[in-house]
CSV table of C-alpha atoms in Angstrom, one decimal:
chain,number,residue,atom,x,y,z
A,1318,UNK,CA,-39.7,1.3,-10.0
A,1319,UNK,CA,-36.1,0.7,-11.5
A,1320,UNK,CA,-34.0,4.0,-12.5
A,1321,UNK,CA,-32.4,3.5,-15.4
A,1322,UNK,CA,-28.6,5.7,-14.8
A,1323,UNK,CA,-26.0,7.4,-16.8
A,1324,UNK,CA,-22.6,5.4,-15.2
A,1325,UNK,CA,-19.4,5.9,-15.9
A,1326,UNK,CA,-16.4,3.4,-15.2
A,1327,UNK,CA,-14.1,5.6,-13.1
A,1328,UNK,CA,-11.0,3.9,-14.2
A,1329,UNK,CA,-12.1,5.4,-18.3
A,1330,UNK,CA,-11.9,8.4,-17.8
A,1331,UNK,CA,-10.1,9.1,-14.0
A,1332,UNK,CA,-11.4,11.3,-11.5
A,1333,UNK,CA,-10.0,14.9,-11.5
A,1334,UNK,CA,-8.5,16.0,-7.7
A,1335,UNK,CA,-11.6,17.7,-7.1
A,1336,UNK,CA,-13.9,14.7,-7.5
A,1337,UNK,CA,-11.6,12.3,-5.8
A,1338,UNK,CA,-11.8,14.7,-2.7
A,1339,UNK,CA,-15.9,14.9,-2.7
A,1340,UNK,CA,-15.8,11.0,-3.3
A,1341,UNK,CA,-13.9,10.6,-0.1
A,1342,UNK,CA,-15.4,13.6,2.0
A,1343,UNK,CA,-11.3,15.3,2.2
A,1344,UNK,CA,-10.3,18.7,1.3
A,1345,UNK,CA,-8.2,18.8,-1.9
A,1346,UNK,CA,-5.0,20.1,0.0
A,1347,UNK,CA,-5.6,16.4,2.0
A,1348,UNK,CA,-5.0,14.8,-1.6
A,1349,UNK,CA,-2.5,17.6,-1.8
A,1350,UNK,CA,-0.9,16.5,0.6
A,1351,UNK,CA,-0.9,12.5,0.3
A,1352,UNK,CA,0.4,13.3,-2.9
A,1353,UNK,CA,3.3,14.9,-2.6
A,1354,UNK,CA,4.4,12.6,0.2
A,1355,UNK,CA,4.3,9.9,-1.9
A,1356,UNK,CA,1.5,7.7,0.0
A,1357,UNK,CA,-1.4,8.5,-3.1
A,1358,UNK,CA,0.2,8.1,-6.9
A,1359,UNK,CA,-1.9,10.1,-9.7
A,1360,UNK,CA,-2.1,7.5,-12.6
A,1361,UNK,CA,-0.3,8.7,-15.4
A,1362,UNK,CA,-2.1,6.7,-18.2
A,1363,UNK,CA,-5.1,8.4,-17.8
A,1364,UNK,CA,-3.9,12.4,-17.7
A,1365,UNK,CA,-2.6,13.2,-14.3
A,1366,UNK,CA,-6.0,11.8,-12.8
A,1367,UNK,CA,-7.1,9.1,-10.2
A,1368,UNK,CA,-8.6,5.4,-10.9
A,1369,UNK,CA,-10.6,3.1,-8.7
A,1370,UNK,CA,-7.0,2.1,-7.5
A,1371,UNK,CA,-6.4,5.1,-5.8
A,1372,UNK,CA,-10.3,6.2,-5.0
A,1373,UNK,CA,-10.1,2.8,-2.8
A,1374,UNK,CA,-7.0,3.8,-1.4
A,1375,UNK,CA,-8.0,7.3,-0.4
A,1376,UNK,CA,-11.3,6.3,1.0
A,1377,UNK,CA,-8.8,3.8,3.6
A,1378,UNK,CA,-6.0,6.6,4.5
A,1379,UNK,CA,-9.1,9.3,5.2
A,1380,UNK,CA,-11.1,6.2,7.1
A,1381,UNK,CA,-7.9,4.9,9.0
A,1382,UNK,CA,-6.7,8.2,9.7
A,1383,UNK,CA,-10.5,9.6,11.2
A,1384,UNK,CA,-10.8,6.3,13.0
A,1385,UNK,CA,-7.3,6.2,14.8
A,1386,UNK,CA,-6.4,10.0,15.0
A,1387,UNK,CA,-3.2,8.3,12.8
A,1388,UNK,CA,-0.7,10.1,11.3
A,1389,UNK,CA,-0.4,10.3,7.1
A,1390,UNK,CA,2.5,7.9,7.3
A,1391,UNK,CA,1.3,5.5,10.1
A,1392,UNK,CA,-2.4,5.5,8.5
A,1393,UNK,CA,-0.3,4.6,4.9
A,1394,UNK,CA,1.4,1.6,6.5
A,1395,UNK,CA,-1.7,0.3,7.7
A,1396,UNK,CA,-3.3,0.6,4.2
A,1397,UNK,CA,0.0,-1.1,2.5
A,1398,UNK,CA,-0.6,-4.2,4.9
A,1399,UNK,CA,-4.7,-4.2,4.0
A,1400,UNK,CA,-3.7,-4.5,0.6
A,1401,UNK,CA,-1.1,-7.4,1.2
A,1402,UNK,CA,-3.5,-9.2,3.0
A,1403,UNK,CA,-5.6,-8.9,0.1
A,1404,UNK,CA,-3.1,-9.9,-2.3
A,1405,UNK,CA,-2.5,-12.9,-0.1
A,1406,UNK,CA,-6.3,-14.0,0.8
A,1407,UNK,CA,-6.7,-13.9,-3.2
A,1408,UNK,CA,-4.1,-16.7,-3.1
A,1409,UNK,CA,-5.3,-20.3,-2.5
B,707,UNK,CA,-37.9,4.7,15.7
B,708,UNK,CA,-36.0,2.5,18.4
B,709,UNK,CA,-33.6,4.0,20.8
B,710,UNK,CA,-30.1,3.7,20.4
B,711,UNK,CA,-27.9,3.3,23.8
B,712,UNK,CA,-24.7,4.8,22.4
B,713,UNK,CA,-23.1,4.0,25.4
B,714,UNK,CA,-23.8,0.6,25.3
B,715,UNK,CA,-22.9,0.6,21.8
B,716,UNK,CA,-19.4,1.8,23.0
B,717,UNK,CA,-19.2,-0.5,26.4
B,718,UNK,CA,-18.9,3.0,28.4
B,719,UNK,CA,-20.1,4.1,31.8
B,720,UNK,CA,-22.2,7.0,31.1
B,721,UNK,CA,-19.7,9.1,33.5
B,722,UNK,CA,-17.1,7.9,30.7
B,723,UNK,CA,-14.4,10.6,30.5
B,724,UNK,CA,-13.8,11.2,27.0
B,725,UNK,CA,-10.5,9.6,27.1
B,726,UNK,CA,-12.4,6.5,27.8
B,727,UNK,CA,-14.6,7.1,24.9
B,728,UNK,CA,-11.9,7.4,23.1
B,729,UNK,CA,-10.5,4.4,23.9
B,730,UNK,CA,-13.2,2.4,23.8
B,731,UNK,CA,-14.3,3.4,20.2
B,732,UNK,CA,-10.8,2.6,18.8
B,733,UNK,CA,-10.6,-0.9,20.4
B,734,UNK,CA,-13.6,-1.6,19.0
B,735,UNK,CA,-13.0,-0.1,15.6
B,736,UNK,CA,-10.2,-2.3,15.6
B,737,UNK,CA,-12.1,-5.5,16.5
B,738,UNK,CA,-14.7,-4.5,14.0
B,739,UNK,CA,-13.1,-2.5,11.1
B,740,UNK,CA,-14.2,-4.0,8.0
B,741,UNK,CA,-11.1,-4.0,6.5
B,742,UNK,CA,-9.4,-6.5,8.4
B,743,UNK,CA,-12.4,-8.1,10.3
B,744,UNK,CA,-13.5,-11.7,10.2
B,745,UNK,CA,-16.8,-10.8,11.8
B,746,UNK,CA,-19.6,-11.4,9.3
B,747,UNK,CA,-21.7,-8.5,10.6
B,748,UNK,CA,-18.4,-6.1,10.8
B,749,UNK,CA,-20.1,-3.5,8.8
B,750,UNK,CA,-22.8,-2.9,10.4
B,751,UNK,CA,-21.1,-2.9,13.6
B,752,UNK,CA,-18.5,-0.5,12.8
B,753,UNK,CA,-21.5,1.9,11.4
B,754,UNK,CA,-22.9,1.8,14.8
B,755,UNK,CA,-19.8,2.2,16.6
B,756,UNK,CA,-18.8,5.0,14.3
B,757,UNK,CA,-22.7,6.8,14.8
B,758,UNK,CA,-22.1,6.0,18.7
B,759,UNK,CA,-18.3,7.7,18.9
B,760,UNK,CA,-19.8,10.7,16.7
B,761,UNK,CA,-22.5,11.4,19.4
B,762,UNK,CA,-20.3,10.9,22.4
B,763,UNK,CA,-17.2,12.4,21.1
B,764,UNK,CA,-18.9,15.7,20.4
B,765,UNK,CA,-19.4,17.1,23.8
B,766,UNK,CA,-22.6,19.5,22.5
B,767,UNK,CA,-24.0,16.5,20.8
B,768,UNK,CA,-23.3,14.1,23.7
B,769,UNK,CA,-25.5,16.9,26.1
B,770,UNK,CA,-28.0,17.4,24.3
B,771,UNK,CA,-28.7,13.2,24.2
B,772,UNK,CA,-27.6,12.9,27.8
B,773,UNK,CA,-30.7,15.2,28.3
B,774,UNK,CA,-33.1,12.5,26.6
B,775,UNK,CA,-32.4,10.2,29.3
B,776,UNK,CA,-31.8,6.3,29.2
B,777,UNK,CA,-34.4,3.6,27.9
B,778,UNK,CA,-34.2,0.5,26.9
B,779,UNK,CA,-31.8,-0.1,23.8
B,780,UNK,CA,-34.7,-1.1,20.9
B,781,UNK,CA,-37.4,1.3,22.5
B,782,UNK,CA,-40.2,2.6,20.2
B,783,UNK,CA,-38.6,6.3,20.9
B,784,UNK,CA,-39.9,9.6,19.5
B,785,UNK,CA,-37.9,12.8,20.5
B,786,UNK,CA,-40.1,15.0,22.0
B,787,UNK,CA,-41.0,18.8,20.4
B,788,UNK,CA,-37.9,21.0,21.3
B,789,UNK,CA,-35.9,18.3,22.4
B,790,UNK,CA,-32.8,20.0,21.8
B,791,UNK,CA,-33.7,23.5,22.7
B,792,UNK,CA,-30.8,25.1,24.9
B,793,UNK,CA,-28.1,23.1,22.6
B,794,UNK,CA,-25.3,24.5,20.1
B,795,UNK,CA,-24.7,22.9,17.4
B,796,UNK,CA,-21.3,23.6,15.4
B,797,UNK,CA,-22.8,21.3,12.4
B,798,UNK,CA,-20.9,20.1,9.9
B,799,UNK,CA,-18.2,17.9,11.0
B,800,UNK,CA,-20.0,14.7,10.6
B,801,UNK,CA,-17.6,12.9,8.5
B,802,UNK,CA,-18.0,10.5,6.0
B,803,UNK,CA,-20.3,7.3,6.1
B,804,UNK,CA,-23.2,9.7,8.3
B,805,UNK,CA,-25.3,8.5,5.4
B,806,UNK,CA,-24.7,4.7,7.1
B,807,UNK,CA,-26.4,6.2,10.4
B,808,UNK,CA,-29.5,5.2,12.2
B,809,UNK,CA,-32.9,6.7,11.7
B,810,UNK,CA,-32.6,7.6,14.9
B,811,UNK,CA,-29.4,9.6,15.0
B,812,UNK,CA,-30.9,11.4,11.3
B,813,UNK,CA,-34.3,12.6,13.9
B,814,UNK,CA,-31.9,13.7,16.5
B,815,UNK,CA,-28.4,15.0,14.3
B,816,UNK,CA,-29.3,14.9,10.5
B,817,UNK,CA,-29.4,17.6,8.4
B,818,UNK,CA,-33.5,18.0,9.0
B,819,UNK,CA,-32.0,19.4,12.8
B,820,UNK,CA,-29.1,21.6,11.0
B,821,UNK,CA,-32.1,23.0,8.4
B,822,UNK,CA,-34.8,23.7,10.4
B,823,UNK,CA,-31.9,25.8,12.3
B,824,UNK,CA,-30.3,27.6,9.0
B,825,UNK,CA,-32.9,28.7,6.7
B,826,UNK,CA,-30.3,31.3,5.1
B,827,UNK,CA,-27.9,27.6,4.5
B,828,UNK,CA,-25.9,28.0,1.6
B,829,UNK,CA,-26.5,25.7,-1.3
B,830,UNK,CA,-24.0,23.0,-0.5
B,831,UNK,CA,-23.2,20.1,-3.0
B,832,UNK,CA,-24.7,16.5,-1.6
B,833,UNK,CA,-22.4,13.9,-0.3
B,834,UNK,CA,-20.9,11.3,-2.3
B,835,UNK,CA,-22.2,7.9,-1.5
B,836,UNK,CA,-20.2,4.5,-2.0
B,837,UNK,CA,-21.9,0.9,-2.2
B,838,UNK,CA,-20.6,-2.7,-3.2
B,839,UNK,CA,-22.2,-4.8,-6.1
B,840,UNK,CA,-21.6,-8.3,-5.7
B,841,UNK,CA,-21.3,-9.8,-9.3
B,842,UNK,CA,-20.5,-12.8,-10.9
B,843,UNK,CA,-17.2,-13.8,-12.8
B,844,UNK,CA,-19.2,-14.2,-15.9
B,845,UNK,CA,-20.3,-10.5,-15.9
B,846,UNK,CA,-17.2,-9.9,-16.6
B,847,UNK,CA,-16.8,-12.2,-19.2
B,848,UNK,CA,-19.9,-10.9,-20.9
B,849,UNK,CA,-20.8,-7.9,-19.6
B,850,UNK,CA,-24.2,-8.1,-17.5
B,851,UNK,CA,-27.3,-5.0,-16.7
B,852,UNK,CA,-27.8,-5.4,-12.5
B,853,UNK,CA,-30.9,-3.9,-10.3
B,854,UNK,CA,-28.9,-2.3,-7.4
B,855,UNK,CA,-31.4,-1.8,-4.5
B,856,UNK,CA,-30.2,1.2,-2.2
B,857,UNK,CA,-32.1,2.4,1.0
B,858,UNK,CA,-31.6,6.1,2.1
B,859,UNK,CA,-32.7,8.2,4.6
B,860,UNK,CA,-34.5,11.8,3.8
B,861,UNK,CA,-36.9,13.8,5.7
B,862,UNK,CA,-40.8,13.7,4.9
B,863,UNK,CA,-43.1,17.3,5.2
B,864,UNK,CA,-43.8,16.4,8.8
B,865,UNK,CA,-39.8,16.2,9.5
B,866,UNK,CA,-39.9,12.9,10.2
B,867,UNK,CA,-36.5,10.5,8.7
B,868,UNK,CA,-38.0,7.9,6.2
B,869,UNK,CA,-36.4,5.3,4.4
B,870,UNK,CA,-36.2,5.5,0.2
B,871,UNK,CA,-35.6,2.1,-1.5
B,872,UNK,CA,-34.8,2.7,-4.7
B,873,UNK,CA,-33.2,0.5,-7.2
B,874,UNK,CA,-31.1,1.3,-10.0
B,875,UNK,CA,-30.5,-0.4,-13.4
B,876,UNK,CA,-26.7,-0.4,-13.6
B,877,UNK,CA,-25.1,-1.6,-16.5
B,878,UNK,CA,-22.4,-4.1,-15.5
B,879,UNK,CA,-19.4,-3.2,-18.6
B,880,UNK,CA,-17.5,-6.1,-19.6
B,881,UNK,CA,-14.2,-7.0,-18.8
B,882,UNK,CA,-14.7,-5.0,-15.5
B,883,UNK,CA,-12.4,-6.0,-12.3
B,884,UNK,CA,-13.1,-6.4,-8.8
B,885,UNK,CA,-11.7,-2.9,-7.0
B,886,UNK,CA,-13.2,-1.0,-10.1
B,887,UNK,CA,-15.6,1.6,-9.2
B,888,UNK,CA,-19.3,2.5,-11.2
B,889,UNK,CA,-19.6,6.2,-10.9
B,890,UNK,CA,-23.2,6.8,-11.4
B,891,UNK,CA,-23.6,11.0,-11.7
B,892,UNK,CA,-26.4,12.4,-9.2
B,893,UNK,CA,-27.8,9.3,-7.4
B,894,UNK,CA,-25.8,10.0,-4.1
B,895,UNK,CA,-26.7,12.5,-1.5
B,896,UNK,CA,-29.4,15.2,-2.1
B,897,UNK,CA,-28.2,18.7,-2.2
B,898,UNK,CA,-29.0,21.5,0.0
B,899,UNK,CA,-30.4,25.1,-0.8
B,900,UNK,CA,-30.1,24.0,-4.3
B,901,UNK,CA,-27.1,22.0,-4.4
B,902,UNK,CA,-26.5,19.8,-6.3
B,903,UNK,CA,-27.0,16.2,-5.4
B,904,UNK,CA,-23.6,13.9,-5.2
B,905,UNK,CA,-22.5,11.1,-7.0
B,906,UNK,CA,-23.0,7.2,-6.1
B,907,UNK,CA,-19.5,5.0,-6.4
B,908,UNK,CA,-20.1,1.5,-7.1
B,909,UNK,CA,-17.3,-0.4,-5.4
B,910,UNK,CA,-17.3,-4.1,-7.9
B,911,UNK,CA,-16.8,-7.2,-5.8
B,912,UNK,CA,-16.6,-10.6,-7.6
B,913,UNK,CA,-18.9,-13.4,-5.6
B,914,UNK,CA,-17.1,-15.9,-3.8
B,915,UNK,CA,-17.1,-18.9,-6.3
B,916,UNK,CA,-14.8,-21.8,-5.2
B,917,UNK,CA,-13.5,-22.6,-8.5
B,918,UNK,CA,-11.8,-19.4,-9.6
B,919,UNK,CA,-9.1,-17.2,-8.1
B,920,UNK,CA,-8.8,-13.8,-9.7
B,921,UNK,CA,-5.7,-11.9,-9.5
B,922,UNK,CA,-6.1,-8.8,-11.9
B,923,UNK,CA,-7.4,-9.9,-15.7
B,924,UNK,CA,-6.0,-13.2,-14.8
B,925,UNK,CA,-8.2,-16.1,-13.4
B,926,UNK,CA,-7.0,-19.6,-12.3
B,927,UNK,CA,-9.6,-22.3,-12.6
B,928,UNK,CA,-9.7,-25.7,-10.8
B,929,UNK,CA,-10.1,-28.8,-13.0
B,930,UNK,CA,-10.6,-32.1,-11.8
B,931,UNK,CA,-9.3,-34.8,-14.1
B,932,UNK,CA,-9.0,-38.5,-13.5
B,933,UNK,CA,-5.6,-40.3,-12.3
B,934,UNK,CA,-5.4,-41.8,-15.9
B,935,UNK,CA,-5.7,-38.5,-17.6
B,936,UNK,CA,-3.0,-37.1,-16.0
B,937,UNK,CA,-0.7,-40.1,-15.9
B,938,UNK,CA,-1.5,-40.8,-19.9
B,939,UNK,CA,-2.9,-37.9,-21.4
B,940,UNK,CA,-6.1,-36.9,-22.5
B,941,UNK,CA,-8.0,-34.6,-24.3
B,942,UNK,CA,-10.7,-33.0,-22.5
B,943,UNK,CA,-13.3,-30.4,-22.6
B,944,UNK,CA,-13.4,-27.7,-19.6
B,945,UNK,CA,-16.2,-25.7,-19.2
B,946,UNK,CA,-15.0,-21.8,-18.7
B,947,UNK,CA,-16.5,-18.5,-18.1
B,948,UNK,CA,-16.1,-17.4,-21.7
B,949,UNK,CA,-17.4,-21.4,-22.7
B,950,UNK,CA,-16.3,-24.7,-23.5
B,951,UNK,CA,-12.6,-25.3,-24.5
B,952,UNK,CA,-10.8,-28.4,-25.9
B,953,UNK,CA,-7.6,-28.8,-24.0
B,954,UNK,CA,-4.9,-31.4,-23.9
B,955,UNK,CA,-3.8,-32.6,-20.5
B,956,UNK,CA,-0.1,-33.6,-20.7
B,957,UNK,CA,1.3,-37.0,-20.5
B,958,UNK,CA,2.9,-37.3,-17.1
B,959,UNK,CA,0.9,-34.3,-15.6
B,960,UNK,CA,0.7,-33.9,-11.1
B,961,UNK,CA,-1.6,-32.8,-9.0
B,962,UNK,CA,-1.8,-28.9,-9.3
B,963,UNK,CA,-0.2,-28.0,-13.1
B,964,UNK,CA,-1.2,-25.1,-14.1
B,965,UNK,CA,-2.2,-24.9,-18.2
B,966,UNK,CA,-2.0,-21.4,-19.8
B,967,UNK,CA,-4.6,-20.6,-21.6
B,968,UNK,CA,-3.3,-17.0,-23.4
B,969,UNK,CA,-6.2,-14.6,-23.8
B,970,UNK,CA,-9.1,-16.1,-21.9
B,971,UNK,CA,-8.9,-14.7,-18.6
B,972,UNK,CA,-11.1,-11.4,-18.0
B,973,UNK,CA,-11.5,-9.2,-21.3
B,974,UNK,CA,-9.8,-6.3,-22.0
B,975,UNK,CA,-6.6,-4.3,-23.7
B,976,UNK,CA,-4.9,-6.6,-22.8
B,977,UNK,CA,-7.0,-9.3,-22.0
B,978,UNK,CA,-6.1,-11.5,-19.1
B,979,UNK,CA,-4.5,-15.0,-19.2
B,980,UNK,CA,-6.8,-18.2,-18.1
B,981,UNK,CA,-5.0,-20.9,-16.0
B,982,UNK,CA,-6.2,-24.4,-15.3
B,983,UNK,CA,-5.1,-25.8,-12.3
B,984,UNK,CA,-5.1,-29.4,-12.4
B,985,UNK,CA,-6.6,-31.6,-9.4
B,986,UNK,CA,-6.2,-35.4,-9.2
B,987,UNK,CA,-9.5,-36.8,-8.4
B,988,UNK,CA,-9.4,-40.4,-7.2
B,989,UNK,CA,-12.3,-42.4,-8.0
B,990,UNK,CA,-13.5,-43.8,-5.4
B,991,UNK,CA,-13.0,-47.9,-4.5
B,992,UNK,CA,-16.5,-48.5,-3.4
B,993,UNK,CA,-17.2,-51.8,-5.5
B,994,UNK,CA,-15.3,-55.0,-4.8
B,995,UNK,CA,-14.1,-54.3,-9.0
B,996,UNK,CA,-12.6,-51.1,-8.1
B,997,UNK,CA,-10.6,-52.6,-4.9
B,998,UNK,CA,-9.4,-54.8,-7.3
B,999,UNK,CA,-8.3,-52.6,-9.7
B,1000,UNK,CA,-6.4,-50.3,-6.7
B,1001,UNK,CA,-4.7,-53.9,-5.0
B,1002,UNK,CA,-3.5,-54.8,-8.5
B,1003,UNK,CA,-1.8,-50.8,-8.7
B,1004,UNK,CA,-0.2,-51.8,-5.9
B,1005,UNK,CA,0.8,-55.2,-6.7
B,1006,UNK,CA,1.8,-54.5,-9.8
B,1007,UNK,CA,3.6,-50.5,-9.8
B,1008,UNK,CA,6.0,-50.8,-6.5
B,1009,UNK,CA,4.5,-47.0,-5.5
B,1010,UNK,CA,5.8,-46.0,-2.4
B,1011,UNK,CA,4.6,-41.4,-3.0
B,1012,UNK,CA,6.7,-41.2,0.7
B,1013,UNK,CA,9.8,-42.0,-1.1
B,1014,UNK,CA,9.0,-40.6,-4.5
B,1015,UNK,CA,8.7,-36.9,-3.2
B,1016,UNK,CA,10.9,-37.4,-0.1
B,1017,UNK,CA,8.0,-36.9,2.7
C-alpha cells in the first residue's frame, strides 16, 4: 500500500537547533558548540535557522567525529575536503 | 536470521585487545566510508563495520556475544531463551545509523532487549531516519510525485525483528537541488512509551546522466554539432530539460563553447542559468564519398591543428 505524507522542503522553512540536533542524533550544546567555533554557519536568510546545507554538514562532523574519535577541528577539515572533492567530481 | 561474525566483519582475532579493535574498525572505516569511497557496495559495508565495532567496542555487549559462541558467518541462527541473562546493559549509546543494523544485532541489542528489560522506560521521542532519493534532472524541471520504498526493522508480538516495507508517496517540488533534504514529519523511528515517532530526511540525489553537469541551479549540457555548424554557423534545435530551444551556433565556434542560455537552468528565485557546451562531432569517413570529401579538406585548407594551437 503507498502512504501518501505531509513533506516539507527543509531549506523553506529551516530547521530550528533542536530539530537539527534529533536529525543528527547530537545534543544541542554539540550544535552549540560547532557553532560558535565557526565549523557550522546558521543561515541567515531563513531566521537564524539551518538548511539542508548545514543538516548535510552536521550529519558528516557528528559521523567523522564518532567514527575517528576526531577532534571538532580535525573532523571539520575532513568535511571541508569531502565537499571539495565534491565540487570537483561535479566538474567534467 | 543468519549469524553475523563480527570479528570477521572487523579482520580481528577473537583475543583482539580493544586497541586492535580499534584499529581495525578505523582502517576499515576509512577504506569503506562512503563519503570518500570508490567501492560500489561502501554503504553497506561501512553499516556492517559500524554494527561490528558497536558490538565489540562495548565490552558488556561484546560478553554477552562472546558467550553465543562462533558459527558459521550466514548460519540460520536463533538466540536461545535467556541468552543474555547474567549481562548489564548501559543502553542507550547506540549512535546514529543503529536503524542501518542487521536483524540479527536488533534480536540480540535492539530496543525489543532494552524494553523487555525497562517496563517503567520513559516515553522517548523516535529516531530520526535519513534516506537518498535518486531523481531525474527533469523532476526538477517539472516537479515530479515519487514511491519511496523503505524497509525497517520493528518487533512482532512474539519478539521477534521483522522487516516493514513500506513505500511512501513523496511529492518531488520543483526546482529542488541535489543536497536538498524532504523532511517528511513522523515516518522515521517509532517512539517509545508513547513517544513520539521521528521524522524521515530525504537526502535528493540527481541520477547520473552523462549529458548534464549540475553545479547549484546551473546545468551545463553537452551538444554535439557537426564540423560545418561550428565552422559556418547554424541554427539548430537542442532538446533540453525544460524542452526544445532554437539556438544559433556562432560562426567560427571550437570544440567546447559554452552558450548561455539566461533562465533555463533548474527553477527557482532566481532560477538557474543553462549552458550548452559544444562538441565537434566528426562524421565519420566510412564511404569512398566521404574520404573524398576529408582528402579534398586536406588538399585544399593547408590544416596543420599541431601548429594552429601550438601542440
Amino acid at each position: 500500500m503507498i502512504e501518501r505524507t505531509v513533506e516539507l522542503l527543509v531549506d523553506e522553512g529551516g530547521l530550528s537547533i533542536e530539530e537539527l540536533a534529533s536529525a543528527c542524533a547530537v545534543t544541542c550544546e554539540w550544535i552549540e558548540r560547532h557553532v560558535q567555533g565557526g565549523l557550522l554557519e546558521i543561515d541567515r536568510s531563513v531566521g537564524m535557522r539551518f538548511t539542508s546545507v548545514q543538516l548535510l554538514r552536521a550529519r558528516r562532523l557528528a559521523d567523522i567525529e564518532r567514527t575517528f574519535d576526531a577532534n571538532d577541528e580535525l573532523a571539520a577539515l575532513v568535511v571541508d575536503l569531502i565537499e571539495e572533492v565534491e565540487r570537483l567530481r561535479g566538474r567534467r | 536470521m543468519e549469524f553475523k561474525d563480527y570479528y570477521a566483519t572487523l579482520g580481528v582475532d577473537k583475543t583482539a585487545t580493544a586497541d586492535e579493535i580499534k584499529k581495525a574498525y578505523r582502517k576499515l572505516a576509512r577504506k569503506y566510508h562512503p563519503d570518500v569511497s570508490k567501492e560500489a557496495d561502501a554503504a553497506e559495508r561501512m553499516s556492517a563495520i559500524n554494527e561490528a565495532n558497536t558490538v565489540l567496542s562495548d565490552p558488556e555487549k561484546r560478553a554477552a556475544y562472546d558467550a553465543l559462541g562462533r558459527r558459521p558467518p550466514g548460519q540460520e541462527f536463533r538466540p536461545p531463551p535467556d541468552w543474555d541473562a547474567g549481562f548489564e546493559f548501559s543502553g542507550g549509546e547506540f549512535g546514529a545509523g543503529e536503524e542501518e543494523f542487521s536483524d540479527f544485532f536488533a534480536n540480540l541489542f535492539g530496543r525489543g532487549a532494552r524494553a523487555r528489560r525497562g517496563p517503567h522506560e520513559a516515553s522517548i521521542r523516535g529516531g530520526d531516519h535519513h534516506a537518498k532519493v535518486m531523481i531525474d534532472l527533469a523532476d526538477s524541471y517539472h516537479g515530479a510525485r515519487r514511491a519511496v520504498t523503505l524497509r525497517s526493522a520493528r518487533l512482532d508480538a512474539a519478539g521477534h525483528v521483522v522487516t516493514d516495507e513500506r513505500v511512501l508517496e513523496v511529492t518531488i517540488p520543483k526546482g529542488v537541488r541535489a543536497g536538498q533534504h524532504i523532511r517528511l514529519r513522523g515516518q522515521g523511528a517509532a517512539g517509545l512509551g508513547g513517544g513520539s515517532a521521528g521524522d524521515l530526511y530525504l537526502e535528493i540525489e540527481f541520477r547520473a546522466d552523462e549529458r548534464y553537469q549540475i553545479d547549484g541551479r546551473d546545468v551545463t549540457q553537452r551538444v554535439s554539432v557537426a564540423p560545418w555548424e561550428a565552422a559556418l554557423g547554424a541554427a539548430i534545435e537542442v532538446p533540453t530539460p525544460s524542452g526544445p530551444v532554437q539556438v544559433t551556433v556562432p560562426a567560427g565556434s571550437r570544440n567546447g563553447r559554452k552558450l548561455r542560455l539566461r533562465g533555463r537552468g533548474i527553477p527557482g528565485e532566481p532560477p538557474g542559468d543553462l549552458y550548452l557546451e559544444l562538441e565537434l562531432v566528426l562524421p565519420p569517413a566510412s564511404t569512398e564519398a566521404a574520404r573524398e570529401l576529408y582528402r579534398t579538406m586536406e588538399r585544399e585548407m593547408k590544416f596543420n591543428p599541431r601548429t594552429e594551437r601550438g601542440r
